């Protein structure tokens, strides 16, 4: 609520940042600003729509994380230390959060912010906007732009996204050689029994220099695969 004025309205920049944050959360935050774009300050709708469009693109991933939360109790939004429980400095991080196993989101919480400092958990993480990989654990400083939040994705992550036409594409972030990555996709009615049986577990790996995605049992996947991230 710090981004809002007393009347529930914020300035244009913080209103955009609020909606960029809300796009990554499982539910809309209590006390969110007026959802009607006509009520927003001039210039805010376009940047906010960009964030909401990305949320719509990621709905297959978010729906899957919601199903995993229901069946296994693991929260969708998690503290940074969830990935590195032994990293004391990650436990002190209170201004970033993980979304499922794949993403790390660093909200912009102050007006006029030009750079964002954060601590990456253990492993390799791609900057979603640039595709550049960074190694954790460690501190990182990234520039802040208006139209997006700093978001990072784990190397090897298999992220189901919407293809814009009602189908799903498996967006895989290039794993390191000799390492595997993972992901999941909720497909209602695909299991034999129980909600958890409807979650298809996925594995990514490099094979002959090519990125491969299979089911956990090694069977081929029936969804298109799109590779992202710089080559190692």
mmCIF file of C-alpha atoms in Angstrom:
data_model
loop_
_atom_site.group_PDB
_atom_site.id
_atom_site.type_symbol
_atom_site.label_atom_id
_atom_site.label_comp_id
_atom_site.label_asym_id
_atom_site.label_seq_id
_atom_site.Cartn_x
_atom_site.Cartn_y
_atom_site.Cartn_z
ATOM 1 C CA UNK A 1 0.000 0.000 0.000
ATOM 2 C CA UNK A 2 3.016 2.334 0.207
ATOM 3 C CA UNK A 3 2.685 3.057 -3.505
ATOM 4 C CA UNK A 4 -0.738 4.644 -2.969
ATOM 5 C CA UNK A 5 -1.803 8.064 -1.861
ATOM 6 C CA UNK A 6 -4.319 8.477 0.954
ATOM 7 C CA UNK A 7 -7.245 8.417 -1.493
ATOM 8 C CA UNK A 8 -6.184 5.049 -2.876
ATOM 9 C CA UNK A 9 -4.583 6.522 -6.003
ATOM 10 C CA UNK A 10 -0.842 6.634 -6.622
ATOM 11 C CA UNK A 11 1.273 8.654 -8.983
ATOM 12 C CA UNK A 12 1.759 7.318 -12.489
ATOM 13 C CA UNK A 13 5.117 5.614 -11.881
ATOM 14 C CA UNK A 14 4.140 3.839 -8.668
ATOM 15 C CA UNK A 15 0.779 2.840 -10.091
ATOM 16 C CA UNK A 16 2.614 1.063 -12.911
ATOM 17 C CA UNK A 17 4.979 -0.605 -10.434
ATOM 18 C CA UNK A 18 2.006 -1.789 -8.382
ATOM 19 C CA UNK A 19 0.447 -3.543 -11.356
ATOM 20 C CA UNK A 20 3.780 -4.976 -12.470
ATOM 21 C CA UNK A 21 4.067 -6.553 -9.014
ATOM 22 C CA UNK A 22 0.435 -7.719 -8.979
ATOM 23 C CA UNK A 23 0.935 -9.501 -12.312
ATOM 24 C CA UNK A 24 3.317 -11.949 -10.591
ATOM 25 C CA UNK A 25 1.213 -12.657 -7.524
ATOM 26 C CA UNK A 26 -1.279 -15.555 -7.263
ATOM 27 C CA UNK A 27 -4.117 -13.173 -6.345
ATOM 28 C CA UNK A 28 -4.718 -9.453 -6.732
ATOM 29 C CA UNK A 29 -3.399 -7.575 -3.663
ATOM 30 C CA UNK A 30 -5.936 -6.160 -1.234
ATOM 31 C CA UNK A 31 -6.255 -2.420 -1.684
ATOM 32 C CA UNK A 32 -5.033 -2.440 -5.296
ATOM 33 C CA UNK A 33 -5.707 0.719 -7.311
ATOM 34 C CA UNK A 34 -8.744 1.136 -9.523
ATOM 35 C CA UNK A 35 -8.629 -1.553 -12.211
ATOM 36 C CA UNK A 36 -10.400 0.650 -14.753
ATOM 37 C CA UNK A 37 -7.744 2.027 -17.154
ATOM 38 C CA UNK A 38 -9.891 5.116 -17.661
ATOM 39 C CA UNK A 39 -9.172 6.061 -14.042
ATOM 40 C CA UNK A 40 -5.385 5.752 -14.388
ATOM 41 C CA UNK A 41 -3.044 8.715 -14.898
ATOM 42 C CA UNK A 42 -2.044 9.425 -18.490
ATOM 43 C CA UNK A 43 0.718 7.073 -19.670
ATOM 44 C CA UNK A 44 0.099 4.390 -17.063
ATOM 45 C CA UNK A 45 -2.242 2.095 -19.046
ATOM 46 C CA UNK A 46 0.261 1.038 -21.722
ATOM 47 C CA UNK A 47 2.976 -0.010 -19.265
ATOM 48 C CA UNK A 48 0.454 -1.727 -16.993
ATOM 49 C CA UNK A 49 -1.110 -3.582 -19.910
ATOM 50 C CA UNK A 50 2.339 -4.894 -20.819
ATOM 51 C CA UNK A 51 2.643 -6.447 -17.357
ATOM 52 C CA UNK A 52 -0.849 -7.919 -17.478
ATOM 53 C CA UNK A 53 -0.246 -9.320 -20.972
ATOM 54 C CA UNK A 54 2.809 -11.146 -19.620
ATOM 55 C CA UNK A 55 0.654 -12.545 -16.824
ATOM 56 C CA UNK A 56 -1.823 -13.856 -19.378
ATOM 57 C CA UNK A 57 1.032 -15.429 -21.335
ATOM 58 C CA UNK A 58 2.237 -17.156 -18.161
ATOM 59 C CA UNK A 59 -1.167 -18.456 -17.052
ATOM 60 C CA UNK A 60 -0.309 -22.106 -17.868
ATOM 61 C CA UNK A 61 2.714 -21.803 -15.543
ATOM 62 C CA UNK A 62 0.742 -20.017 -12.820
ATOM 63 C CA UNK A 63 -2.139 -22.492 -13.072
ATOM 64 C CA UNK A 64 0.345 -25.346 -12.726
ATOM 65 C CA UNK A 65 1.897 -23.769 -9.643
ATOM 66 C CA UNK A 66 -1.572 -23.330 -8.156
ATOM 67 C CA UNK A 67 -2.345 -26.997 -8.724
ATOM 68 C CA UNK A 68 0.951 -28.005 -7.097
ATOM 69 C CA UNK A 69 0.109 -25.775 -4.133
ATOM 70 C CA UNK A 70 -3.257 -27.493 -3.728
ATOM 71 C CA UNK A 71 -1.889 -31.021 -4.069
ATOM 72 C CA UNK A 72 1.385 -30.610 -2.179
ATOM 73 C CA UNK A 73 1.091 -27.486 -0.044
ATOM 74 C CA UNK A 74 4.027 -25.636 -1.614
ATOM 75 C CA UNK A 75 3.169 -21.930 -1.939
ATOM 76 C CA UNK A 76 3.224 -20.252 -5.342
ATOM 77 C CA UNK A 77 4.977 -17.112 -4.051
ATOM 78 C CA UNK A 78 7.968 -18.008 -1.895
ATOM 79 C CA UNK A 79 10.766 -16.228 -0.025
ATOM 80 C CA UNK A 80 14.108 -16.053 -1.808
ATOM 81 C CA UNK A 81 15.736 -18.373 0.741
ATOM 82 C CA UNK A 82 13.382 -21.154 -0.389
ATOM 83 C CA UNK A 83 15.924 -21.907 -3.128
ATOM 84 C CA UNK A 84 18.964 -21.607 -0.828
ATOM 85 C CA UNK A 85 17.954 -22.429 2.761
ATOM 86 C CA UNK A 86 21.586 -22.526 3.864
ATOM 87 C CA UNK A 87 22.378 -19.058 2.505
ATOM 88 C CA UNK A 88 22.109 -16.652 5.445
ATOM 89 C CA UNK A 89 22.090 -13.558 3.229
ATOM 90 C CA UNK A 90 19.173 -14.929 1.206
ATOM 91 C CA UNK A 91 17.234 -15.241 4.454
ATOM 92 C CA UNK A 92 17.725 -11.516 5.008
ATOM 93 C CA UNK A 93 16.211 -10.613 1.627
ATOM 94 C CA UNK A 94 12.768 -9.082 2.164
ATOM 95 C CA UNK A 95 12.260 -7.161 -1.079
ATOM 96 C CA UNK A 96 12.202 -9.985 -3.667
ATOM 97 C CA UNK A 97 10.368 -13.285 -3.981
ATOM 98 C CA UNK A 98 10.264 -16.497 -5.991
ATOM 99 C CA UNK A 99 7.293 -17.608 -8.108
ATOM 100 C CA UNK A 100 7.335 -21.387 -8.215
ATOM 101 C CA UNK A 101 10.665 -23.070 -8.862
ATOM 102 C CA UNK A 102 11.465 -21.079 -11.986
ATOM 103 C CA UNK A 103 11.241 -17.327 -11.361
ATOM 104 C CA UNK A 104 12.762 -14.709 -9.082
ATOM 105 C CA UNK A 105 10.983 -11.328 -9.074
ATOM 106 C CA UNK A 106 12.509 -8.095 -7.791
ATOM 107 C CA UNK A 107 9.761 -5.458 -7.341
ATOM 108 C CA UNK A 108 10.587 -1.773 -7.741
ATOM 109 C CA UNK A 109 9.423 -0.185 -4.504
ATOM 110 C CA UNK A 110 10.630 3.410 -4.714
ATOM 111 C CA UNK A 111 9.924 6.206 -7.210
ATOM 112 C CA UNK A 112 12.757 7.314 -9.458
ATOM 113 C CA UNK A 113 14.646 4.046 -9.046
ATOM 114 C CA UNK A 114 17.367 3.605 -11.707
ATOM 115 C CA UNK A 115 19.009 0.406 -10.483
ATOM 116 C CA UNK A 116 17.984 -2.606 -8.453
ATOM 117 C CA UNK A 117 20.213 -4.563 -6.085
ATOM 118 C CA UNK A 118 19.313 -8.131 -5.254
ATOM 119 C CA UNK A 119 20.829 -11.422 -4.143
ATOM 120 C CA UNK A 120 20.612 -14.369 -6.487
ATOM 121 C CA UNK A 121 20.130 -17.800 -4.900
ATOM 122 C CA UNK A 122 22.458 -20.687 -5.702
ATOM 123 C CA UNK A 123 22.624 -21.742 -9.344
ATOM 124 C CA UNK A 124 22.534 -20.022 -12.722
ATOM 125 C CA UNK A 125 19.805 -17.479 -13.439
ATOM 126 C CA UNK A 126 18.861 -15.785 -16.709
ATOM 127 C CA UNK A 127 17.709 -12.194 -16.866
ATOM 128 C CA UNK A 128 14.336 -12.696 -18.592
ATOM 129 C CA UNK A 129 14.625 -9.426 -20.530
ATOM 130 C CA UNK A 130 18.166 -9.895 -21.878
ATOM 131 C CA UNK A 131 18.706 -13.669 -21.798
ATOM 132 C CA UNK A 132 22.067 -13.124 -20.081
ATOM 133 C CA UNK A 133 22.976 -15.692 -17.409
ATOM 134 C CA UNK A 134 24.290 -14.824 -13.941
ATOM 135 C CA UNK A 135 25.713 -17.185 -11.355
ATOM 136 C CA UNK A 136 24.526 -17.309 -7.766
ATOM 137 C CA UNK A 137 24.757 -17.116 -4.897
ATOM 138 C CA UNK A 138 25.844 -13.519 -5.015
ATOM 139 C CA UNK A 139 24.778 -9.911 -5.231
ATOM 140 C CA UNK A 140 23.718 -8.375 -8.519
ATOM 141 C CA UNK A 141 22.953 -4.825 -9.629
ATOM 142 C CA UNK A 142 20.681 -4.398 -12.655
ATOM 143 C CA UNK A 143 19.324 -1.273 -14.364
ATOM 144 C CA UNK A 144 15.643 -0.466 -13.875
ATOM 145 C CA UNK A 145 13.414 0.453 -16.814
ATOM 146 C CA UNK A 146 9.818 1.627 -16.879
ATOM 147 C CA UNK A 147 8.083 -1.170 -18.740
ATOM 148 C CA UNK A 148 9.103 -4.187 -16.638
ATOM 149 C CA UNK A 149 10.375 -5.398 -13.289
ATOM 150 C CA UNK A 150 13.719 -7.186 -12.976
ATOM 151 C CA UNK A 151 12.804 -10.868 -13.302
ATOM 152 C CA UNK A 152 15.169 -13.859 -13.408
ATOM 153 C CA UNK A 153 14.536 -17.471 -14.372
ATOM 154 C CA UNK A 154 16.463 -20.563 -13.374
ATOM 155 C CA UNK A 155 18.668 -22.167 -16.049
ATOM 156 C CA UNK A 156 17.044 -25.354 -17.286
ATOM 157 C CA UNK A 157 13.545 -24.305 -16.237
ATOM 158 C CA UNK A 158 10.731 -25.580 -18.449
ATOM 159 C CA UNK A 159 7.974 -22.958 -18.340
ATOM 160 C CA UNK A 160 4.594 -23.651 -19.963
ATOM 161 C CA UNK A 161 3.231 -20.495 -21.604
ATOM 162 C CA UNK A 162 0.199 -19.638 -23.712
ATOM 163 C CA UNK A 163 0.630 -19.656 -27.488
ATOM 164 C CA UNK A 164 -2.055 -16.981 -27.757
ATOM 165 C CA UNK A 165 -4.543 -19.312 -29.405
ATOM 166 C CA UNK A 166 -5.614 -21.565 -26.563
ATOM 167 C CA UNK A 167 -2.611 -23.891 -26.756
ATOM 168 C CA UNK A 168 0.582 -24.278 -24.744
ATOM 169 C CA UNK A 169 4.256 -23.871 -25.652
ATOM 170 C CA UNK A 170 7.031 -25.222 -23.429
ATOM 171 C CA UNK A 171 9.497 -22.381 -23.038
ATOM 172 C CA UNK A 172 12.793 -23.918 -21.881
ATOM 173 C CA UNK A 173 15.672 -21.816 -20.608
ATOM 174 C CA UNK A 174 18.872 -23.387 -21.857
ATOM 175 C CA UNK A 175 20.409 -25.721 -19.234
ATOM 176 C CA UNK A 176 24.118 -25.969 -18.634
ATOM 177 C CA UNK A 177 26.052 -28.840 -20.202
ATOM 178 C CA UNK A 178 25.937 -31.888 -17.952
ATOM 179 C CA UNK A 179 23.011 -30.513 -15.953
ATOM 180 C CA UNK A 180 19.297 -31.115 -16.222
ATOM 181 C CA UNK A 181 16.438 -28.760 -15.589
ATOM 182 C CA UNK A 182 12.823 -29.331 -14.734
ATOM 183 C CA UNK A 183 9.293 -28.066 -14.998
ATOM 184 C CA UNK A 184 5.692 -29.154 -14.851
ATOM 185 C CA UNK A 185 2.422 -28.660 -16.711
ATOM 186 C CA UNK A 186 -1.074 -29.054 -15.328
ATOM 187 C CA UNK A 187 -3.250 -30.857 -17.884
ATOM 188 C CA UNK A 188 -6.766 -31.398 -16.479
ATOM 189 C CA UNK A 189 -7.997 -34.918 -17.051
ATOM 190 C CA UNK A 190 -4.605 -36.311 -18.054
ATOM 191 C CA UNK A 191 -4.091 -38.351 -14.889
ATOM 192 C CA UNK A 192 -5.547 -41.629 -13.812
ATOM 193 C CA UNK A 193 -6.773 -40.416 -10.435
ATOM 194 C CA UNK A 194 -6.302 -37.514 -8.060
ATOM 195 C CA UNK A 195 -5.373 -33.903 -8.810
ATOM 196 C CA UNK A 196 -1.622 -34.459 -8.614
ATOM 197 C CA UNK A 197 -1.837 -37.122 -11.347
ATOM 198 C CA UNK A 198 -2.855 -34.341 -13.750
ATOM 199 C CA UNK A 199 0.552 -32.647 -13.447
ATOM 200 C CA UNK A 200 2.989 -33.737 -16.144
ATOM 201 C CA UNK A 201 6.591 -33.565 -14.898
ATOM 202 C CA UNK A 202 9.136 -32.345 -17.453
ATOM 203 C CA UNK A 203 12.928 -32.568 -17.766
ATOM 204 C CA UNK A 204 15.328 -30.504 -19.891
ATOM 205 C CA UNK A 205 18.876 -31.419 -20.919
ATOM 206 C CA UNK A 206 21.514 -30.740 -23.538
ATOM 207 C CA UNK A 207 22.040 -33.577 -26.009
ATOM 208 C CA UNK A 208 24.606 -33.141 -28.776
ATOM 209 C CA UNK A 209 24.451 -29.390 -28.266
ATOM 210 C CA UNK A 210 20.666 -29.374 -28.701
ATOM 211 C CA UNK A 211 18.187 -28.606 -25.943
ATOM 212 C CA UNK A 212 15.802 -31.504 -25.363
ATOM 213 C CA UNK A 213 12.607 -31.593 -23.301
ATOM 214 C CA UNK A 214 10.967 -34.870 -22.306
ATOM 215 C CA UNK A 215 8.529 -36.153 -19.764
ATOM 216 C CA UNK A 216 10.059 -37.296 -16.494
ATOM 217 C CA UNK A 217 9.830 -40.917 -17.695
ATOM 218 C CA UNK A 218 11.788 -40.086 -20.872
ATOM 219 C CA UNK A 219 8.780 -40.082 -23.182
ATOM 220 C CA UNK A 220 8.504 -37.385 -25.851
ATOM 221 C CA UNK A 221 6.354 -34.324 -25.186
ATOM 222 C CA UNK A 222 3.444 -33.413 -27.420
ATOM 223 C CA UNK A 223 3.739 -29.639 -26.975
ATOM 224 C CA UNK A 224 5.921 -27.305 -29.063
ATOM 225 C CA UNK A 225 9.237 -26.338 -27.450
ATOM 226 C CA UNK A 226 10.819 -22.877 -27.608
ATOM 227 C CA UNK A 227 14.409 -22.410 -26.402
ATOM 228 C CA UNK A 228 15.458 -19.186 -24.684
ATOM 229 C CA UNK A 229 18.663 -17.946 -23.052
ATOM 230 C CA UNK A 230 22.168 -17.345 -24.321
ATOM 231 C CA UNK A 231 24.364 -20.277 -25.310
ATOM 232 C CA UNK A 232 26.985 -21.273 -22.758
#
